[in-house]
Coordinates of C-alpha atoms and ligand atoms in Angstrom, one line a residue:
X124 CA 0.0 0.0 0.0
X125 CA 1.1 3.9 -0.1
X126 CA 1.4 5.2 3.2
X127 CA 2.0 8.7 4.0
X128 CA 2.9 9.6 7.5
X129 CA 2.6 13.3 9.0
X130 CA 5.0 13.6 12.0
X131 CA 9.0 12.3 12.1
X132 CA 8.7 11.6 16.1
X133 CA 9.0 8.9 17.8
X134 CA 5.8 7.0 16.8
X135 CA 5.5 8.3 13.1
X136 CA 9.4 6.9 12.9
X137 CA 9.0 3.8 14.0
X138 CA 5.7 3.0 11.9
X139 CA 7.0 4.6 8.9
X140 CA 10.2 2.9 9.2
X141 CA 8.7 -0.7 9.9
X142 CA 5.9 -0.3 7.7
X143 CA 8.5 0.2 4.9
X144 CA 10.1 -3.1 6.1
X145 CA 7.2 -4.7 6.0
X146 CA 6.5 -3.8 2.5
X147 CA 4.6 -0.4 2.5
X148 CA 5.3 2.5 0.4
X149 CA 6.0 5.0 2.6
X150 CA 6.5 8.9 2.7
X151 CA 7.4 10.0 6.4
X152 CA 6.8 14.5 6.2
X153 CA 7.9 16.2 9.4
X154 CA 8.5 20.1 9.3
X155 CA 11.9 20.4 11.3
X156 CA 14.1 20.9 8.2
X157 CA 16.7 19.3 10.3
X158 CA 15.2 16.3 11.3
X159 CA 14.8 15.6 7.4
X160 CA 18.1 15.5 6.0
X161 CA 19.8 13.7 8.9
X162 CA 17.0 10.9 8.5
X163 CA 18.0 11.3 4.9
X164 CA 21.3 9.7 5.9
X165 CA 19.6 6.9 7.6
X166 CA 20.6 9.1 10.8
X167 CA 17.6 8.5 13.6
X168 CA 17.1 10.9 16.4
X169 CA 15.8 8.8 19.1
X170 CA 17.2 6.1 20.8
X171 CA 15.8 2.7 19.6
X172 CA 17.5 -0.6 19.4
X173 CA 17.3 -1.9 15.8
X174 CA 15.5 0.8 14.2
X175 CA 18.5 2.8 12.3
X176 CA 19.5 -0.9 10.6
X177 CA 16.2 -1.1 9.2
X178 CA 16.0 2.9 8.2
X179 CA 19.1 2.1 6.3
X180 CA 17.7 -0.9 4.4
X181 CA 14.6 0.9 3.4
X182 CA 16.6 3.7 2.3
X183 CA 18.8 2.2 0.3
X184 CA 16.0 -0.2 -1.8
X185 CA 13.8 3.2 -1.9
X186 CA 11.0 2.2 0.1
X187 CA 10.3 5.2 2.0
X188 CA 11.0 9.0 0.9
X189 CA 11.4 11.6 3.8
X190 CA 10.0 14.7 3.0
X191 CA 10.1 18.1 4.5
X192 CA 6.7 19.6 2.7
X193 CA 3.7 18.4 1.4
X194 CA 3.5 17.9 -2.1
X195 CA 1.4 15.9 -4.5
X196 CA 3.5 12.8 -5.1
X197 CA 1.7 12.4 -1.2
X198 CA -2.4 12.5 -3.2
X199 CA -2.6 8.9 -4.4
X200 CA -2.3 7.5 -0.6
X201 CA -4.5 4.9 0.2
X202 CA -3.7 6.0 4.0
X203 CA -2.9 9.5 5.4
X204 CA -1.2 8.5 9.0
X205 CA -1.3 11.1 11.9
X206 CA 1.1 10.5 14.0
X207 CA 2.0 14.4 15.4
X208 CA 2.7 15.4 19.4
X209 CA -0.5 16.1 21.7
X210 CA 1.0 18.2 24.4
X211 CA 0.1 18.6 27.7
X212 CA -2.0 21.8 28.5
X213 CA -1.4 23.6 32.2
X214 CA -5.0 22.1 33.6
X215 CA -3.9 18.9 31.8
X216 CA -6.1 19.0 28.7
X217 CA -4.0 18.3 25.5
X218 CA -3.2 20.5 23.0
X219 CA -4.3 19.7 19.6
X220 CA -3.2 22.7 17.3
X221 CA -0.9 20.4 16.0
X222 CA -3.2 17.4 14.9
X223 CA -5.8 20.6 12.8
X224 CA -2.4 22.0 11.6
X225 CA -1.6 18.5 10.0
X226 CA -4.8 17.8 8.4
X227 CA -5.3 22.1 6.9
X228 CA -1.6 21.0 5.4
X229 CA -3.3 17.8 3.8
X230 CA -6.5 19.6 2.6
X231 CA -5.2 20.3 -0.5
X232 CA -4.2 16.7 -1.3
X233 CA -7.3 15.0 0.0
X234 CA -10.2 13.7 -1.8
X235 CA -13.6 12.2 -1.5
X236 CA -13.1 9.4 0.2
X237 CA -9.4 9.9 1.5
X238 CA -8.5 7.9 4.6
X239 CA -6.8 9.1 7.6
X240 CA -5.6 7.1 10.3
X241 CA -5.2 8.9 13.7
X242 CA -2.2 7.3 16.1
X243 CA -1.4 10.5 17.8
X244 CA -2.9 10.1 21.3
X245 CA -6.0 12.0 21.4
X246 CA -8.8 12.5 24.3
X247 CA -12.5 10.7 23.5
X248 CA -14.6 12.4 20.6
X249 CA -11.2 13.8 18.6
X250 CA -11.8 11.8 15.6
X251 CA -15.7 12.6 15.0
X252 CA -14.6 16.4 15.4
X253 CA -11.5 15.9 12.7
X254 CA -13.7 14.2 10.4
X255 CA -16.9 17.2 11.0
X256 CA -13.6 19.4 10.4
X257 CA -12.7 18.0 7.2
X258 CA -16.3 18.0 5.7
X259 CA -17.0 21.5 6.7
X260 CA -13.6 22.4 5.0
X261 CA -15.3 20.6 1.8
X262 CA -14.2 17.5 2.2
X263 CA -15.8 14.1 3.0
X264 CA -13.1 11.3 4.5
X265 CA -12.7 8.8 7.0
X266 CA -10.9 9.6 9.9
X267 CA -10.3 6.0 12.4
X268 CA -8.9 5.8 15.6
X269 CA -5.9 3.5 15.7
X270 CA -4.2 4.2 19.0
X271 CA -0.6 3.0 18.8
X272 CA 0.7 0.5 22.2
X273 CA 4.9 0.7 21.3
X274 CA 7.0 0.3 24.4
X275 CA 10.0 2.5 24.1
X276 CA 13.2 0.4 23.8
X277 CA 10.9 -2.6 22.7
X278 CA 9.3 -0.6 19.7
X279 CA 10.2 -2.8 16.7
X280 CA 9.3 -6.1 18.5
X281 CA 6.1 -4.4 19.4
X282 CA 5.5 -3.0 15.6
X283 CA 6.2 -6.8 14.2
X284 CA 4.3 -8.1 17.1
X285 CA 1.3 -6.3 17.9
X286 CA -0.6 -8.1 20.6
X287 CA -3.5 -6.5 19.6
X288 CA -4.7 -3.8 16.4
X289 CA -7.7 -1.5 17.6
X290 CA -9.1 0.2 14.5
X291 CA -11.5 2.6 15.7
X292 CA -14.3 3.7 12.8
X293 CA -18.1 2.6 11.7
X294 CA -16.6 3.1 8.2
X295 CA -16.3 -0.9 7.0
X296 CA -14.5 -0.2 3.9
X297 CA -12.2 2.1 5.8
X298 CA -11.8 0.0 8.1
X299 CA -10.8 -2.9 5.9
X300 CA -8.5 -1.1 3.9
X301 CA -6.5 -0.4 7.0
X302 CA -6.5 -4.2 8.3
X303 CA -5.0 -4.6 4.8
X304 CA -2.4 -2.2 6.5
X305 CA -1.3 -4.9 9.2
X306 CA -1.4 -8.0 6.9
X307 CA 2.1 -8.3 7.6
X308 CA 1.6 -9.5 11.0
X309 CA -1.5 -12.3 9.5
X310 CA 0.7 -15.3 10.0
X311 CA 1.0 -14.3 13.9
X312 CA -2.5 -14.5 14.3
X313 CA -2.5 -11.2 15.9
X314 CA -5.8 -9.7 16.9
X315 CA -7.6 -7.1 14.9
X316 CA -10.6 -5.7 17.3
X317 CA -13.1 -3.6 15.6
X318 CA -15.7 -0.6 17.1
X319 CA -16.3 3.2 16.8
X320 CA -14.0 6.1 17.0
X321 CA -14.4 7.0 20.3
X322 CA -14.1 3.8 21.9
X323 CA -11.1 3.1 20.4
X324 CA -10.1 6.6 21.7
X325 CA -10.8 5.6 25.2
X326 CA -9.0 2.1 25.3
X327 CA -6.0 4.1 24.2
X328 CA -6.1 5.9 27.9
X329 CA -7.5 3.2 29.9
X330 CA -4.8 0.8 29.2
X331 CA -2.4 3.5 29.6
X332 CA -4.2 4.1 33.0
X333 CA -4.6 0.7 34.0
X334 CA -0.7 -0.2 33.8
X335 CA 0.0 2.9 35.7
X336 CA -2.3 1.7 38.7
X337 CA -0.6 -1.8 38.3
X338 CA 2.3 0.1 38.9
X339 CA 1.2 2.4 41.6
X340 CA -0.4 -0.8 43.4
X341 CA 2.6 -2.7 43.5
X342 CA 4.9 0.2 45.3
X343 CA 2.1 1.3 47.7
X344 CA 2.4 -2.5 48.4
X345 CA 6.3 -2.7 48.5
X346 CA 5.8 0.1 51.0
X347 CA 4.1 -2.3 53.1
X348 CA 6.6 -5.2 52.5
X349 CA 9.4 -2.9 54.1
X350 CA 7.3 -2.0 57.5
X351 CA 6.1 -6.0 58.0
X352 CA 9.5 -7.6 57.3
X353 CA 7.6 -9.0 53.9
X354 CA 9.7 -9.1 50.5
X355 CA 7.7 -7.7 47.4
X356 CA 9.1 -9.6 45.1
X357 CA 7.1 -12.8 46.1
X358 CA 4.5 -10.9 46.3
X359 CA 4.9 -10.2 42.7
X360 CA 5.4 -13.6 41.9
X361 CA 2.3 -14.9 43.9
X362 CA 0.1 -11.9 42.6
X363 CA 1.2 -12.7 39.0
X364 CA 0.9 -16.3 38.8
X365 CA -3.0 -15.4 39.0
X366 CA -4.2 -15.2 35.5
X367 CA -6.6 -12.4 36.4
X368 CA -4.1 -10.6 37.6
X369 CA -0.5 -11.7 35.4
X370 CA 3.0 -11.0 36.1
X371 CA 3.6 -8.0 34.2
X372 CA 4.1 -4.3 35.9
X373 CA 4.5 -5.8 39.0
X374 CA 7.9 -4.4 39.5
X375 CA 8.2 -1.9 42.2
X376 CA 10.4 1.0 41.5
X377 CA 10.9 4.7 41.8
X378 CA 6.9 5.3 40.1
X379 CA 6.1 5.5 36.2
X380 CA 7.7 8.4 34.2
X381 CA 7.9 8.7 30.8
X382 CA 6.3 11.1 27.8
X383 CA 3.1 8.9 28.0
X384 CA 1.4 7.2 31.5
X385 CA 1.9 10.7 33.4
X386 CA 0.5 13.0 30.3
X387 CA -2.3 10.6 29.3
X388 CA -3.3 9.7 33.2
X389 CA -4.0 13.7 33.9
X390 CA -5.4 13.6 30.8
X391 CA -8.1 11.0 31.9
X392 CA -8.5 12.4 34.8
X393 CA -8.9 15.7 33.1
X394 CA -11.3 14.3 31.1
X395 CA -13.7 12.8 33.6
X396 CA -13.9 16.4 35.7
X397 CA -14.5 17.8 32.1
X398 CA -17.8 15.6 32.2
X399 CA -18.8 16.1 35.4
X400 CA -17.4 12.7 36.7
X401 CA -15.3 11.7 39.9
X402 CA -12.3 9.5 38.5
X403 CA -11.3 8.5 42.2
X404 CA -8.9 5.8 41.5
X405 CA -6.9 7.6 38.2
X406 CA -6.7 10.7 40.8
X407 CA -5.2 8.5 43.6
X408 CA -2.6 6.9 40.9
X409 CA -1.4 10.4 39.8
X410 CA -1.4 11.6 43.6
X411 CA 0.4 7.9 44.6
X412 CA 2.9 8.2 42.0
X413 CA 4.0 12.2 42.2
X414 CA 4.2 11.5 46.6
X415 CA 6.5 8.4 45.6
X416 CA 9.3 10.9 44.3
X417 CA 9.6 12.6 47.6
X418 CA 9.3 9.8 50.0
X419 CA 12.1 7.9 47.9
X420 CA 14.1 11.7 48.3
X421 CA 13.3 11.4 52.5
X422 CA 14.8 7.6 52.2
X423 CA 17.6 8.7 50.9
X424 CA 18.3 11.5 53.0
X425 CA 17.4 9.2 56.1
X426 CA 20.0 6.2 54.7
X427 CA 23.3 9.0 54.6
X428 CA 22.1 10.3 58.2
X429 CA 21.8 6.7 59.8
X430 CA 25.5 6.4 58.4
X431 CA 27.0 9.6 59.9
X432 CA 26.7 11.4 56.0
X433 CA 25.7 15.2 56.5
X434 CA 23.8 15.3 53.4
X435 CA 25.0 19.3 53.0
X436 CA 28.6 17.3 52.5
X437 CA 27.7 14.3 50.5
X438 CA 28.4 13.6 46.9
X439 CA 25.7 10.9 45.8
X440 CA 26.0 9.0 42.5
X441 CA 23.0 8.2 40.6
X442 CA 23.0 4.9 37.8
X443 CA 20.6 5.7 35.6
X444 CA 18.4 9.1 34.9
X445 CA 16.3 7.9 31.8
X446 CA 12.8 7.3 32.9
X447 CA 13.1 2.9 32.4
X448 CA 16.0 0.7 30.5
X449 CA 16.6 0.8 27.0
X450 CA 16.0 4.5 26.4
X451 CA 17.3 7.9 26.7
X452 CA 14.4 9.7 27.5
X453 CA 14.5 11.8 30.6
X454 CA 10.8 13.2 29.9
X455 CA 8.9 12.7 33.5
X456 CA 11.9 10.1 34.5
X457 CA 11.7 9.4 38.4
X458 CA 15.2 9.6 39.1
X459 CA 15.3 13.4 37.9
X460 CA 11.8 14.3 40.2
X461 CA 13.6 12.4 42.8
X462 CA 16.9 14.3 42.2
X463 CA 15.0 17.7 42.2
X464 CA 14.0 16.9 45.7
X465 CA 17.5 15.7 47.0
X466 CA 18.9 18.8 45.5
X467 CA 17.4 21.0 48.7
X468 CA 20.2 19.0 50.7
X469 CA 22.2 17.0 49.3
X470 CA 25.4 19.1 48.2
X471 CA 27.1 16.9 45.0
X472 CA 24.8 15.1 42.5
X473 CA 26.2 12.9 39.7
X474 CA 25.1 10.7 36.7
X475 CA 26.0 7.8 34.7
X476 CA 23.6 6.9 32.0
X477 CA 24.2 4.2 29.4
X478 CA 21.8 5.8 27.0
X479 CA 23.4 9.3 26.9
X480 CA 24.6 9.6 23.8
X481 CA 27.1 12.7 24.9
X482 CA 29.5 11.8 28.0
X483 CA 30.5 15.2 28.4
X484 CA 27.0 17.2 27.9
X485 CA 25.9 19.1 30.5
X486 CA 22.8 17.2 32.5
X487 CA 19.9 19.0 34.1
X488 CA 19.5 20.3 37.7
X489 CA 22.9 20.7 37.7
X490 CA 23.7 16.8 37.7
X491 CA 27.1 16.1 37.1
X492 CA 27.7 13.8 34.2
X493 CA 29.7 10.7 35.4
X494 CA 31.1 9.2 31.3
X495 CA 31.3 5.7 33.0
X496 CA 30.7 4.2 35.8
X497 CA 33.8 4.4 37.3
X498 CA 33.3 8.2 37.2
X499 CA 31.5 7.1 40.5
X500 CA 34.6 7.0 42.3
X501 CA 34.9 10.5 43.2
X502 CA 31.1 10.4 44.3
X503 CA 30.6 7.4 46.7
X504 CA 28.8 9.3 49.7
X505 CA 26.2 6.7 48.2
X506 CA 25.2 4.9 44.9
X507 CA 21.6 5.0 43.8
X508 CA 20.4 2.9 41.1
X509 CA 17.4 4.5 39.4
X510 CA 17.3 2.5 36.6
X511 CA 16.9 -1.0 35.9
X512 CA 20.1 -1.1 32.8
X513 CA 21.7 -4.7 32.9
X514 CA 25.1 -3.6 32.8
X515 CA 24.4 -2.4 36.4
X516 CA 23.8 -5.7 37.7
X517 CA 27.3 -6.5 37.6
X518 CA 28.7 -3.3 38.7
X519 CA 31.7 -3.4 41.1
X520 CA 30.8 -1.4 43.9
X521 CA 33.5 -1.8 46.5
X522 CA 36.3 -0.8 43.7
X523 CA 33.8 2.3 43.2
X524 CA 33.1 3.2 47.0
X525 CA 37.3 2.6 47.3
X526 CA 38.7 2.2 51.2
X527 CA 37.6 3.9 54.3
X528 CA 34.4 6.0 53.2
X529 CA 30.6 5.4 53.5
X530 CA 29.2 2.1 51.7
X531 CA 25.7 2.7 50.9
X532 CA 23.7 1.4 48.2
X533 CA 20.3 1.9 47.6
X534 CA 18.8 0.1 44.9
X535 CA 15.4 1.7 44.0
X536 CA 15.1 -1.3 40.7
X537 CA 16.1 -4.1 42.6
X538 CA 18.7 -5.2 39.9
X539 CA 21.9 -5.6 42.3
X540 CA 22.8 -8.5 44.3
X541 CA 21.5 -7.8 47.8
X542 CA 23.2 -10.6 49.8
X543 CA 26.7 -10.2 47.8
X544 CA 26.5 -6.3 49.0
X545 CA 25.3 -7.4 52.8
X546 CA 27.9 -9.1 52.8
X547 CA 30.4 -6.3 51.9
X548 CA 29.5 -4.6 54.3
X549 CA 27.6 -1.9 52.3
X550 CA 23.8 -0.8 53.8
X551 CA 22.0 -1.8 51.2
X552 CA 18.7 -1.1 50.7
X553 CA 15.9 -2.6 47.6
X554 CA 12.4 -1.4 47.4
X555 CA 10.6 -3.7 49.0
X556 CA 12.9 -6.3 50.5
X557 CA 12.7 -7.6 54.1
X558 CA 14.6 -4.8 56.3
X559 CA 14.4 -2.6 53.3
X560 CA 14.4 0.6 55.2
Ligands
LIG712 C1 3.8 2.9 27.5 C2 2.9 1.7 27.2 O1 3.4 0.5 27.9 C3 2.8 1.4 25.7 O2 1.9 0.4 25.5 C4 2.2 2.7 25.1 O3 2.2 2.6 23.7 C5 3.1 3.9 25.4 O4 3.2 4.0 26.8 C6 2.5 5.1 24.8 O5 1.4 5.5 25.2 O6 3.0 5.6 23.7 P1 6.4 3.4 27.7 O7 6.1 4.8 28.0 O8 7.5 3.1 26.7 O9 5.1 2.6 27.1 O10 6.8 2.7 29.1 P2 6.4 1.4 29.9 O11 7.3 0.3 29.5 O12 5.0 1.1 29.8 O13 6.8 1.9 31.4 C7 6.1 3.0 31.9 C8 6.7 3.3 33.3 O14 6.3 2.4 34.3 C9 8.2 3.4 33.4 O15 8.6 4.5 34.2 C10 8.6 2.1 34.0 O16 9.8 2.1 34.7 C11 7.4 1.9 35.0 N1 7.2 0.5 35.4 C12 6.8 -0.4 34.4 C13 7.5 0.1 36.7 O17 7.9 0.9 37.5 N2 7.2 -1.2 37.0 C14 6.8 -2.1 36.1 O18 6.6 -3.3 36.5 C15 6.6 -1.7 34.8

């Protein structure tokens, strides 16, 4: 099929990218002039494992054209792809100039019967509004809601796997023409579910939601663990083993961060006061995850005093600032709102990140930026690991925290080796784990 897909970030790269793997013909328009001609040299701005060895193939056979601004080669489409950002607004409504900006762009190279597909993450009702848009502006398309469900880091598995394909319209010949879209994952069975616009919409942000409670849950309950001696991660294991329930975000941690669960959680929420609606439990998840920032802050503070550290004299170093493994996004990452907090006190702050592309760039808040791990040395007050990379797993600490000072370590992913560090002498302390605090 042609494909043409409006927005270069990190959703329109990775379908326009995989869909011209997969066979597609593909033009991928953004408006950052920049953005264009690095892509052009199969050079991709975001961190994703995999992806710039499959831009490069697709380049080089001529499957997909990256193009700075609209022109007609884009009319004969049989899908126009909206894949632009849907900011946060300050009472946590989303901004949408973007999405009406995309489609008055396209106007001129629609036509009756022109199909496009929204992935951009919009609230409830967005997609009947685009399409009365379009028909008061002359003309009569289809607009379907196809919410996108990519894990960053995981995002080509998760394009070639979909676990599930929600396509969002009453439209059946629309809607067919974009199940021909996924044909490439018919051999894996995967599921194609069907229904209107705005249901589609909404199972978008509950999912979203209900992973973000799963997550919430788990830490209020790791809390717990710590005060009765109990260790979380059986309780995971227990909890997950329940097919109602299932093993996945059951991990306790520093609380969900990222460009997506905070923004489209408010936004839920937002949406339910909008209608006159009490959303007690998204509310309590949004309240639950931005308290879990500064009670992880007081921990740490609490773990240097216990060991004689006068946090106005300590130099802590964090592993880790992107908001999970296998990224290098530090949008709403915990170890930063954490940092922010520890920043009041704490008088040194440093950084190791795999994922940082630039050793030597200067980090936010004033984070000094460790270029490896052994960087740490000079920083050993106490190590904090805020993010579950492997690499950390086998981290030498003692050679890190060298002879004579403190030996904390305070493992807010539960990655490190608990009884290896006990036994080391360091005060070690996991989310969670029996005499955690
Ligand atoms: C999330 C969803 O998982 C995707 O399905 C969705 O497409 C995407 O948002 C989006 O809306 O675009 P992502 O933001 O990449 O994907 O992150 P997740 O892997 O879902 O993790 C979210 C947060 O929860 C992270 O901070 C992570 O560390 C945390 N988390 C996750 C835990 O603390 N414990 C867990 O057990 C799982």
């Amino acid at each position: 099929m042609k494909v043409t897909f409006i927005g270069g970030g990190y959703v329109g790269l990775v379908y326009s990218i995989m869909s011209a793997y997969s066979g597609h013909e593909v033009v991928c328009l953004d408006k950052d002039e920049g953005k264009i001609k690095l892509l052009r040299e199969s050079v991709i701005p975001i961190y994703e494992p995999g992806l710039s060895e499959y831009a490069s193939s697709v380049l080089k056979e001529g499957r997909i054209k990256f193009l700075r601004s609209y022109d007609s080669s884009i009319s004969s489409s049989d899908l126009f792809f909206i894949c632009v950002g849907t900011p946060s607004l300050p009472g946590k409504g989303l901004n949408l100039e973007y999405i009406y900006e995309a489609l008055e762009n396209l106007l001129p190279f629609l036509s009756e019967g022109s199909i496009i597909v929204v992935k951009s993450t919009v609230p409830p009702g967005t997609c009947d509004s685009l399409k009365a848009f379009l028909k008061s502006a002359g003309k009569e398309c289809s607009v379907i809601s196809n919410p996108e469900f990519l894990r960053e880091g995981k995002a080509v598995r998760d394009f070639l796997n979909p676990d599930r394909v929600i396509i969002g319209t009453r439209d059946e010949k629309a809607g067919k023409a974009l199940s021909d879209f996924y044909r490439y994952g018919k051999e894996k069975n995967i599921q194609i579910i069907y229904t209107d616009a705005v249901t589609a919409e909404l199972t978008k942000y509950a999912s979203n939601a209900f992973l973000a409670a799963k997550v919430g849950f788990i830490n209020e309950i790791a809390d717990l663990c710590e005060v009765l001696g109990a260790d979380v991660k059986d309780v995971s294991k227990g909890m997950g083993a329940d097919p109602r329930i299932g093993p996945e975000f059951l991990n306790p941690g520093p609380g969900f961060g990222g460009s997506c669960f905070p923004k489209d959680i408010s936004a839920l929420a937002f949406l339910a006061r909008e209608k006159g609606l009490k959303s007690s439990i998204t509310e309590a998840v949004i309240k639950s995850n931005e308290e879990r920032a500064k009670n992880l802050a007081g921990k740490i503070i609490k773990i240097l005093e216990r060991n004689s550290v006068k946090p106005e004299e300590a130099a802590v170093s964090f592993f880790g600032l992107s908001f999970k493994a296998g990224t290098d996004d530090l949008r709403s990452s915990p170890a930063l709102e954490i940092i922010k907090i520890l920043k009041e006190r704490v008088q040194t702050i440093a950084a190791y990140d795999p994922a940082l592309k630039d050793k030597t760039a200067p980090l936010p808040l004033g984070i000094l930026n460790l270029s490896s791990p052994e960087g740490a040395r000079g920083y050993s007050d106490a190590f904090v690991i805020a993010t579950e990379w492997e690499e950390f797993k086998n981290l030498d600490f003692s050679l890190l925290s060298g002879s004579g000072g403190s030996k904390i370590i305070i493992d807010l992913r539960s990655v490190t080796d608990r009884a290896k560090w006990r036994a080391e002498g360091f005060d070690y302390y996991s989310i969670g784990a029996v005499d955690g605090a």
